[in-house]
Amino acid sequence: MAMIDLDKMLEKVKATQWALADIDWDAPGAELVTKEQWPQLKDFMVDLMWIEHVGARGFAAMAKKAPTETLRQLYSYFHAEEQRHANAEMALMKRWGMLEGDELPEPNINIRLVIEWLDRYADGMPYYVLGTVIPMLEVALDGALCTFLLESVNDPVCHQAFEKINDDESRHLGVGFTVMEMQGHNKTSIQMVKMMAPMLDPRLLLGIASYLPLLNKMRDNVVKMGLPEEKLYAAMNKFKRIGGRTAEGRRNPWYQFIQHHGSIMVKRSNRFYHIPVDAAVKVTGLIPRRMLPAVPSWVKELTWQPTA
Amino acid sequence: MTDTPRKTARSSAAAKKPATRKVATGKATARTAADRKTVSARRDAPAAIVTHKPAAVLIVGAGFAGLGMAIRLQQAGVTDIIILERGTDVGGTWRDNQYPGAACDIPSNLYSYSFAQNPNWSRSFSGSREILGYIHHLVKEFGLERYIRFGKNVQELKFDEKKGLWSATTAEGEVFSGRAAVMAQGPLSNASFPDMPGINEYKGHKIHSARWDHSYDFRGKKVAVIGTGASAIQIIPELVKEVEHLTVFQRTPGWVMPRPDFETPEWNKEIFRKLPFTQSALRQALYLAHESMALAVIWSSPLTRVAERVGRWHLHNQVKDRWMRRQLTPNYRIGCKRVLISNDYYPALQKPNCKLITWPIYTLCENGIRTVEGIEHQFDCIVFATGFEVSKAGTPFPVTGVGGRQLNDEWSRGAQAYKSINVAGYPNLFMTFGPNSGPGHNSALVYMESQLDYAVRGIQKILGENLKMLDVKPHVQKQYNEGIQKRLAKTNWNSGCMSWYLTEDGFNATMYPGFATQYANQMKEFREKDYLVVPG
């Protein structure tokens, strides 16, 4: 992917906005979700929505650290757009009768841990760390999970919503890959080593410790739901291919790190990685909910209602 | 309301529109026989051009600046003055900004003229009505009614180099002229709704902070406030008490500092009345305290860090929620934008019937505002606290100088003047709050007094020596501005944030890069050799 003009992209982002009210959430087609699909689809949607939401918080942190005003504005928009995706996915869940009253779906424990980490430490992380992690997650969402959802669900409203969501995501990816390349541009070896220095930061280590079990749990959830593993491999290959398309992109040490990790994460055969991370999933599952602090107020901003 | 002008929207096109004003009903003011004659003549033949006898000095605007100018001229013995005012009452900014909670963020003892001190200020930071009352008092005290022509909306100022006369043409086609002219129309006196997508589609009630609709009943209404600048932070605490629900849309958070606001006890007023030097001493102390703030606000210094710490402490002290604190934490250096002062803004945002929204607005629609997180927020009324229109040209009406030169054209890449008051090629013309005269840390009236006294000296020279032209030399003006821009580059205003102080190209034609004392010193000296003098 060639580098894109970020100023033009900002204009495009501003010109292509949409609202939940643009979609008729009561239109016919909800019955096309089958009874067999319903329970697993509900779990899938809950995970998807929460991932969008934590992605939104990631963009909020990047907006604080953005090196230029254009990027700051882009990330501010992306923050809100990811929130819109989570809102739209909740509206779909409402349509399919998956929400109980006005309550937010309960996030799983690993999501809760990531939310806690984001709330406390994300704003302090270097820009290039989140700038590489987020495109990887978006490729997984865009390339594997959403495609799979559209293949399995025939509801036209779901397709209408995801058409808009995918358009947004493609712009996020365009910017994400451009920024990854910018981070690798003209980097000397010393600078590259410096970029990896945050790996010694306990806050980042804590973040990794909450992030890895989440990925494993999500991976297993979607596979259980019927997502072919090949789709995950393809998504990680896409990340590797586009991110490493230019020398600048390949020179970004975080790209190298994340893409290696992505390949390992999707392949169940790597026992050295999966045995300890699966153990972490089990251990985190034992954490009593009451030990966790109250959810931060940004989580309560989520809503399925198109108007307020 | 701040003591200095504020603006957010930049629209040169908008500035070309004739400004409409809703004015407060003021007390009856005397009109001259000439005016009455003009009005009746206009009724008979609206297109007829009425030319009035030239005056010594023509002043545009009857706000603080225009009235102050008239007082100082009068005190210097010049009484052949005409003040053209487009409204039906004096007071300018303070007449127009009557929104709930409107007040000055500079202590009243400093935000008043040193030559007309008021011992009766009720609080340390007075509200806009009390300030307007002070302005009415000035008019009465100094007998200024006789100079003012109300309802004269100036459309053009033109210099006749043969006669050495400035003439002002009003919307009705009347022509007033003067040997010298003073542009005291206020740098930010035009307010209109911002150029936001979908603004015309919104069917609910719209109110601009600077043109408050006092007839609108807010009780039981869902209301939005767009903007979190100096006006908004005063409106929000008042509105939240009345409305059913208030939603505040913020684009960029400001630095908010505590406001040491106290009621003035009666005994204190009595002391000021009986011993006026005590009030002067307090004024001097306040002046020096504000001067010291320049070190924090104008330049980056250890005091800047201290000021930021105070701002963060204030936020931390008043806002308990971590995410809300994050939303309200500025990401630019203090001073880069106007510093806000309030004790009740943060608490108001946390009231159960108030909500702060920081999602970007992407359009207004029939029922409200759509933000990028996909939600349509519906309202009965939207309050636009979005500041003022500012033309890039910096002149609210065409100003024609020697040889037909247009000030709009010359200022198209940023306004420039000599000592903020004169512009080469526009002889005998004086500006109040001209280019690079804005304070970021001290009372605007302190700056204004220096400008008025400088203008008096220039005008006295023109009238006393019967000059046709007193015109600043172009190279002097150029040299002055090079110095100003060099100094501005080192200030917090030019440190990277987007603010109304800067043009779209990042040129700062608004602020004075220094202490008020430095500004006053430069204005104390009227250097004749800097001017081209053409005898009459």
Coordinates of C-alpha atoms in Angstrom, one line a residue, chain A:
Chain A
M1 CA 0.0 0.0 0.0
A2 CA 1.4 3.2 -1.0
M3 CA 1.6 6.0 1.5
I4 CA -1.6 8.0 1.4
D5 CA -2.1 11.8 1.7
L6 CA -3.3 12.2 5.2
D7 CA -4.8 15.7 4.7
K8 CA -6.9 14.4 1.8
M9 CA -7.9 11.4 4.0
L10 CA -9.0 13.7 6.7
E11 CA -11.2 15.5 4.3
K12 CA -12.6 12.2 3.0
V13 CA -13.3 11.0 6.5
K14 CA -15.2 14.2 7.3
A15 CA -17.2 13.9 4.1
T16 CA -18.3 10.3 4.6
Q17 CA -19.9 10.4 8.0
W18 CA -23.0 8.4 8.9
A19 CA -25.3 8.0 11.9
L20 CA -27.2 5.1 13.3
A21 CA -30.4 7.0 12.3
D22 CA -29.5 6.4 8.7
I23 CA -30.4 2.8 9.1
D24 CA -33.9 1.5 9.6
W25 CA -33.3 -0.9 12.5
D26 CA -36.9 -2.2 12.4
A27 CA -36.8 -3.1 8.7
P28 CA -37.8 -6.7 7.9
G29 CA -35.1 -9.4 7.9
A30 CA -34.3 -9.9 11.6
E31 CA -36.0 -13.3 11.4
L32 CA -33.3 -14.5 9.1
V33 CA -31.1 -15.1 12.1
T34 CA -31.7 -18.8 12.8
K35 CA -32.4 -20.2 16.2
E36 CA -29.3 -22.4 15.9
Q37 CA -27.2 -19.3 15.1
W38 CA -28.6 -17.1 17.8
P39 CA -26.7 -18.2 21.0
Q40 CA -23.2 -18.3 19.3
L41 CA -24.0 -15.1 17.3
K42 CA -24.8 -13.4 20.5
D43 CA -21.4 -14.3 22.1
F44 CA -19.7 -13.3 18.9
M45 CA -21.4 -9.9 18.7
V46 CA -20.6 -9.2 22.4
D47 CA -16.9 -9.9 21.8
L48 CA -17.0 -7.9 18.5
M49 CA -18.6 -4.9 20.1
W50 CA -16.2 -4.8 23.0
I51 CA -13.2 -5.1 20.7
E52 CA -14.5 -2.2 18.7
H53 CA -14.9 -0.3 21.9
V54 CA -11.5 -1.0 23.3
G55 CA -10.1 -0.1 19.8
A56 CA -11.9 3.2 20.2
R57 CA -10.1 3.9 23.4
G58 CA -6.8 3.0 21.7
F59 CA -7.4 5.6 19.1
A60 CA -8.2 8.1 21.9
A61 CA -4.8 7.5 23.3
M62 CA -3.2 7.9 19.9
A63 CA -5.0 11.2 19.4
K64 CA -3.1 12.5 22.5
K65 CA 0.2 11.4 21.1
A66 CA -0.2 12.2 17.4
P67 CA 2.8 13.9 16.0
T68 CA 0.8 16.2 13.7
E69 CA -2.5 18.1 13.9
T70 CA -3.9 16.1 10.9
L71 CA -3.2 12.8 12.6
R72 CA -4.6 14.1 15.8
Q73 CA -7.8 15.0 14.1
L74 CA -7.9 11.7 12.2
Y75 CA -7.5 9.7 15.4
S76 CA -10.2 11.8 17.1
Y77 CA -12.5 10.8 14.3
F78 CA -11.4 7.2 14.4
H79 CA -12.0 7.1 18.1
A80 CA -15.6 8.2 17.6
E81 CA -16.0 6.0 14.5
E82 CA -15.0 2.9 16.5
Q83 CA -17.5 3.9 19.1
R84 CA -20.1 4.2 16.3
H85 CA -19.3 0.7 15.2
A86 CA -19.8 -0.6 18.7
N87 CA -23.1 1.4 18.9
A88 CA -24.3 0.0 15.6
E89 CA -23.3 -3.6 16.6
M90 CA -25.3 -3.1 19.8
A91 CA -28.3 -1.8 17.7
L92 CA -28.0 -5.0 15.7
M93 CA -28.0 -7.0 18.9
K94 CA -31.1 -5.1 20.1
R95 CA -32.7 -5.9 16.8
W96 CA -32.0 -9.6 17.3
G97 CA -33.3 -9.6 20.8
M98 CA -29.8 -10.1 22.4
L99 CA -29.9 -7.2 24.8
E100 CA -31.7 -7.4 28.1
G101 CA -33.4 -4.0 28.6
D102 CA -31.1 -1.1 28.3
E103 CA -28.2 -3.0 30.0
L104 CA -24.8 -3.2 28.3
P105 CA -23.8 -6.7 27.5
E106 CA -21.3 -8.0 30.1
P107 CA -17.7 -7.9 28.9
N108 CA -15.7 -11.0 29.6
I109 CA -13.0 -10.9 32.2
N110 CA -10.2 -10.4 29.7
I111 CA -12.0 -7.5 28.1
R112 CA -12.4 -6.0 31.6
L113 CA -8.7 -6.4 32.2
V114 CA -7.8 -4.7 28.9
I115 CA -10.3 -1.9 29.7
E116 CA -8.6 -1.4 33.0
W117 CA -5.2 -1.3 31.4
L118 CA -6.3 1.1 28.7
D119 CA -7.9 3.4 31.2
R120 CA -4.8 3.6 33.3
Y121 CA -1.9 3.3 31.0
A122 CA -2.8 3.7 27.3
D123 CA -2.2 7.4 27.3
G124 CA 1.3 6.9 28.5
M125 CA 2.3 4.4 25.8
P126 CA 4.5 5.5 22.9
Y127 CA 2.5 6.3 19.8
Y128 CA 4.2 3.6 17.6
V129 CA 3.1 0.7 19.9
L130 CA -0.6 1.3 19.6
G131 CA 0.0 2.5 16.0
T132 CA 1.0 -1.1 15.1
V133 CA -1.2 -3.1 17.4
I134 CA -4.4 -1.4 16.3
P135 CA -3.9 -2.1 12.5
M136 CA -3.3 -5.7 13.3
L137 CA -6.5 -6.0 15.3
E138 CA -8.4 -4.1 12.5
V139 CA -7.1 -6.5 9.9
A140 CA -8.3 -9.4 12.0
L141 CA -11.7 -7.7 12.5
D142 CA -12.1 -6.5 8.9
G143 CA -10.6 -9.5 7.1
A144 CA -11.8 -12.4 9.2
L145 CA -14.5 -11.7 11.7
C146 CA -16.7 -9.3 9.8
T147 CA -16.4 -11.2 6.5
F148 CA -17.3 -14.4 8.4
L149 CA -20.3 -12.6 10.0
L150 CA -21.6 -11.5 6.7
E151 CA -21.2 -14.9 5.2
S152 CA -23.2 -16.5 8.1
V153 CA -25.9 -13.9 8.6
N154 CA -28.5 -13.1 5.9
D155 CA -30.2 -10.2 7.6
P156 CA -30.1 -7.3 5.1
V157 CA -29.8 -4.7 7.9
C158 CA -26.7 -6.4 9.2
H159 CA -25.2 -6.2 5.7
Q160 CA -26.2 -2.5 5.4
A161 CA -24.6 -1.7 8.7
F162 CA -21.4 -3.6 8.0
E163 CA -21.0 -2.1 4.6
K164 CA -20.7 1.3 6.3
I165 CA -18.5 -0.1 9.1
N166 CA -16.2 -1.7 6.6
D167 CA -15.8 1.5 4.6
D168 CA -14.7 3.2 7.8
E169 CA -12.4 0.4 8.7
S170 CA -10.7 0.5 5.3
R171 CA -9.8 4.2 5.9
H172 CA -8.5 3.3 9.4
L173 CA -6.3 0.7 7.8
G174 CA -5.1 3.0 5.1
V175 CA -4.0 5.5 7.8
G176 CA -2.7 2.8 10.0
F177 CA -0.3 1.3 7.4
T178 CA 0.8 4.7 6.3
V179 CA 1.7 5.6 9.9
M180 CA 3.5 2.3 10.3
E181 CA 5.6 3.1 7.3
M182 CA 6.3 6.6 8.6
Q183 CA 7.5 5.2 11.8
G184 CA 10.1 3.1 9.9
H185 CA 11.2 5.9 7.7
N186 CA 14.9 6.8 8.0
K187 CA 15.3 4.9 11.2
T188 CA 18.8 4.1 12.2
S189 CA 19.5 0.8 14.0
I190 CA 19.9 2.7 17.3
Q191 CA 16.5 4.4 16.8
M192 CA 15.0 1.1 16.1
V193 CA 16.4 -0.4 19.3
K194 CA 15.1 2.6 21.1
M195 CA 11.6 2.0 19.7
M196 CA 11.7 -1.4 21.3
A197 CA 12.8 0.0 24.7
P198 CA 9.3 0.3 26.0
M199 CA 9.3 -3.5 26.1
L200 CA 11.1 -3.1 29.4
D201 CA 8.3 -0.8 30.7
P202 CA 6.3 -2.6 33.3
R203 CA 3.2 -0.8 32.2
L204 CA 3.5 -2.2 28.7
L205 CA 4.4 -5.6 30.1
L206 CA 1.2 -5.5 32.1
G207 CA -0.7 -4.5 29.0
I208 CA 0.8 -7.4 27.1
A209 CA -0.2 -9.7 30.0
S210 CA -3.8 -8.7 29.7
Y211 CA -3.8 -8.5 25.9
L212 CA -2.5 -12.0 25.1
P213 CA -5.1 -14.0 27.0
L214 CA -7.8 -11.8 25.4
L215 CA -6.6 -12.7 21.9
N216 CA -6.4 -16.4 22.7
K217 CA -9.9 -16.4 24.2
M218 CA -11.3 -14.5 21.3
R219 CA -9.5 -16.7 18.8
D220 CA -11.0 -19.8 20.4
N221 CA -14.5 -18.3 20.6
V222 CA -14.6 -17.4 17.0
V223 CA -13.2 -20.7 15.9
K224 CA -15.8 -22.5 18.1
M225 CA -18.5 -20.5 16.3
G226 CA -17.4 -21.9 13.0
L227 CA -14.8 -19.4 11.7
P228 CA -12.3 -21.4 9.6
E229 CA -8.8 -21.0 11.0
E230 CA -7.7 -20.3 7.4
K231 CA -9.4 -16.9 7.5
L232 CA -7.3 -15.9 10.5
Y233 CA -4.1 -17.0 8.8
A234 CA -5.2 -15.1 5.7
A235 CA -5.9 -12.0 7.8
M236 CA -2.4 -12.2 9.5
N237 CA -0.8 -12.7 6.1
K238 CA -2.6 -9.6 4.9
F239 CA -1.2 -7.6 7.8
K240 CA 2.3 -9.0 7.0
R241 CA 2.0 -8.4 3.3
I242 CA 0.7 -4.8 3.4
G243 CA 2.7 -3.7 6.5
G244 CA 5.9 -5.1 5.0
R245 CA 5.3 -3.9 1.4
T246 CA 7.8 -1.1 1.6
A247 CA 11.3 -1.0 3.1
E248 CA 10.1 1.7 5.6
G249 CA 7.3 -0.6 6.7
R250 CA 9.7 -3.5 7.2
R251 CA 12.1 -1.3 9.1
N252 CA 9.5 -0.6 11.8
P253 CA 10.6 -3.0 14.5
W254 CA 7.1 -3.0 16.0
Y255 CA 5.7 -4.2 12.7
Q256 CA 8.1 -7.1 12.8
F257 CA 7.2 -7.9 16.3
I258 CA 3.5 -7.7 15.9
Q259 CA 3.4 -9.6 12.7
H260 CA 5.4 -12.5 14.2
H261 CA 3.2 -12.5 17.2
G262 CA 0.1 -12.5 14.9
S263 CA 1.3 -15.6 13.1
I264 CA 2.0 -17.4 16.3
M265 CA -1.2 -16.4 17.9
V266 CA -3.5 -17.7 15.1
K267 CA -1.6 -21.1 14.8
R268 CA -2.7 -23.4 17.6
S269 CA 0.3 -25.7 16.8
N270 CA 2.8 -23.5 18.6
R271 CA 2.6 -25.0 22.0
F272 CA 5.4 -22.9 23.5
Y273 CA 3.2 -19.9 23.1
H274 CA -0.3 -21.3 23.6
I275 CA 0.2 -23.5 26.7
P276 CA 1.2 -20.5 28.9
V277 CA -1.2 -18.1 27.3
D278 CA -4.1 -20.6 27.6
A279 CA -3.1 -21.0 31.3
A280 CA -3.3 -17.2 31.6
V281 CA -6.8 -17.4 30.2
K282 CA -7.7 -19.9 32.9
V283 CA -6.1 -18.0 35.7
T284 CA -7.8 -14.7 34.7
G285 CA -11.0 -16.5 34.5
L286 CA -10.7 -17.2 38.2
I287 CA -10.4 -13.5 39.1
P288 CA -13.6 -12.6 41.1
R289 CA -15.5 -9.8 39.4
R290 CA -15.9 -8.0 42.7
M291 CA -12.2 -7.6 42.9
L292 CA -12.2 -5.4 39.8
P293 CA -12.7 -1.7 40.1
A294 CA -15.9 -0.1 38.6
V295 CA -15.8 0.2 34.9
P296 CA -14.5 3.6 33.7
S297 CA -17.1 6.1 32.7
W298 CA -16.1 6.0 29.0
V299 CA -17.6 2.5 28.8
K300 CA -21.0 3.9 29.8
E301 CA -21.0 6.1 26.7
L302 CA -22.1 3.1 24.6
T303 CA -25.6 3.1 23.4
W304 CA -27.8 1.2 20.9
Q305 CA -30.3 4.1 20.6
P306 CA -29.8 6.1 17.4
T307 CA -31.1 9.3 19.0
A308 CA -30.6 10.8 22.4

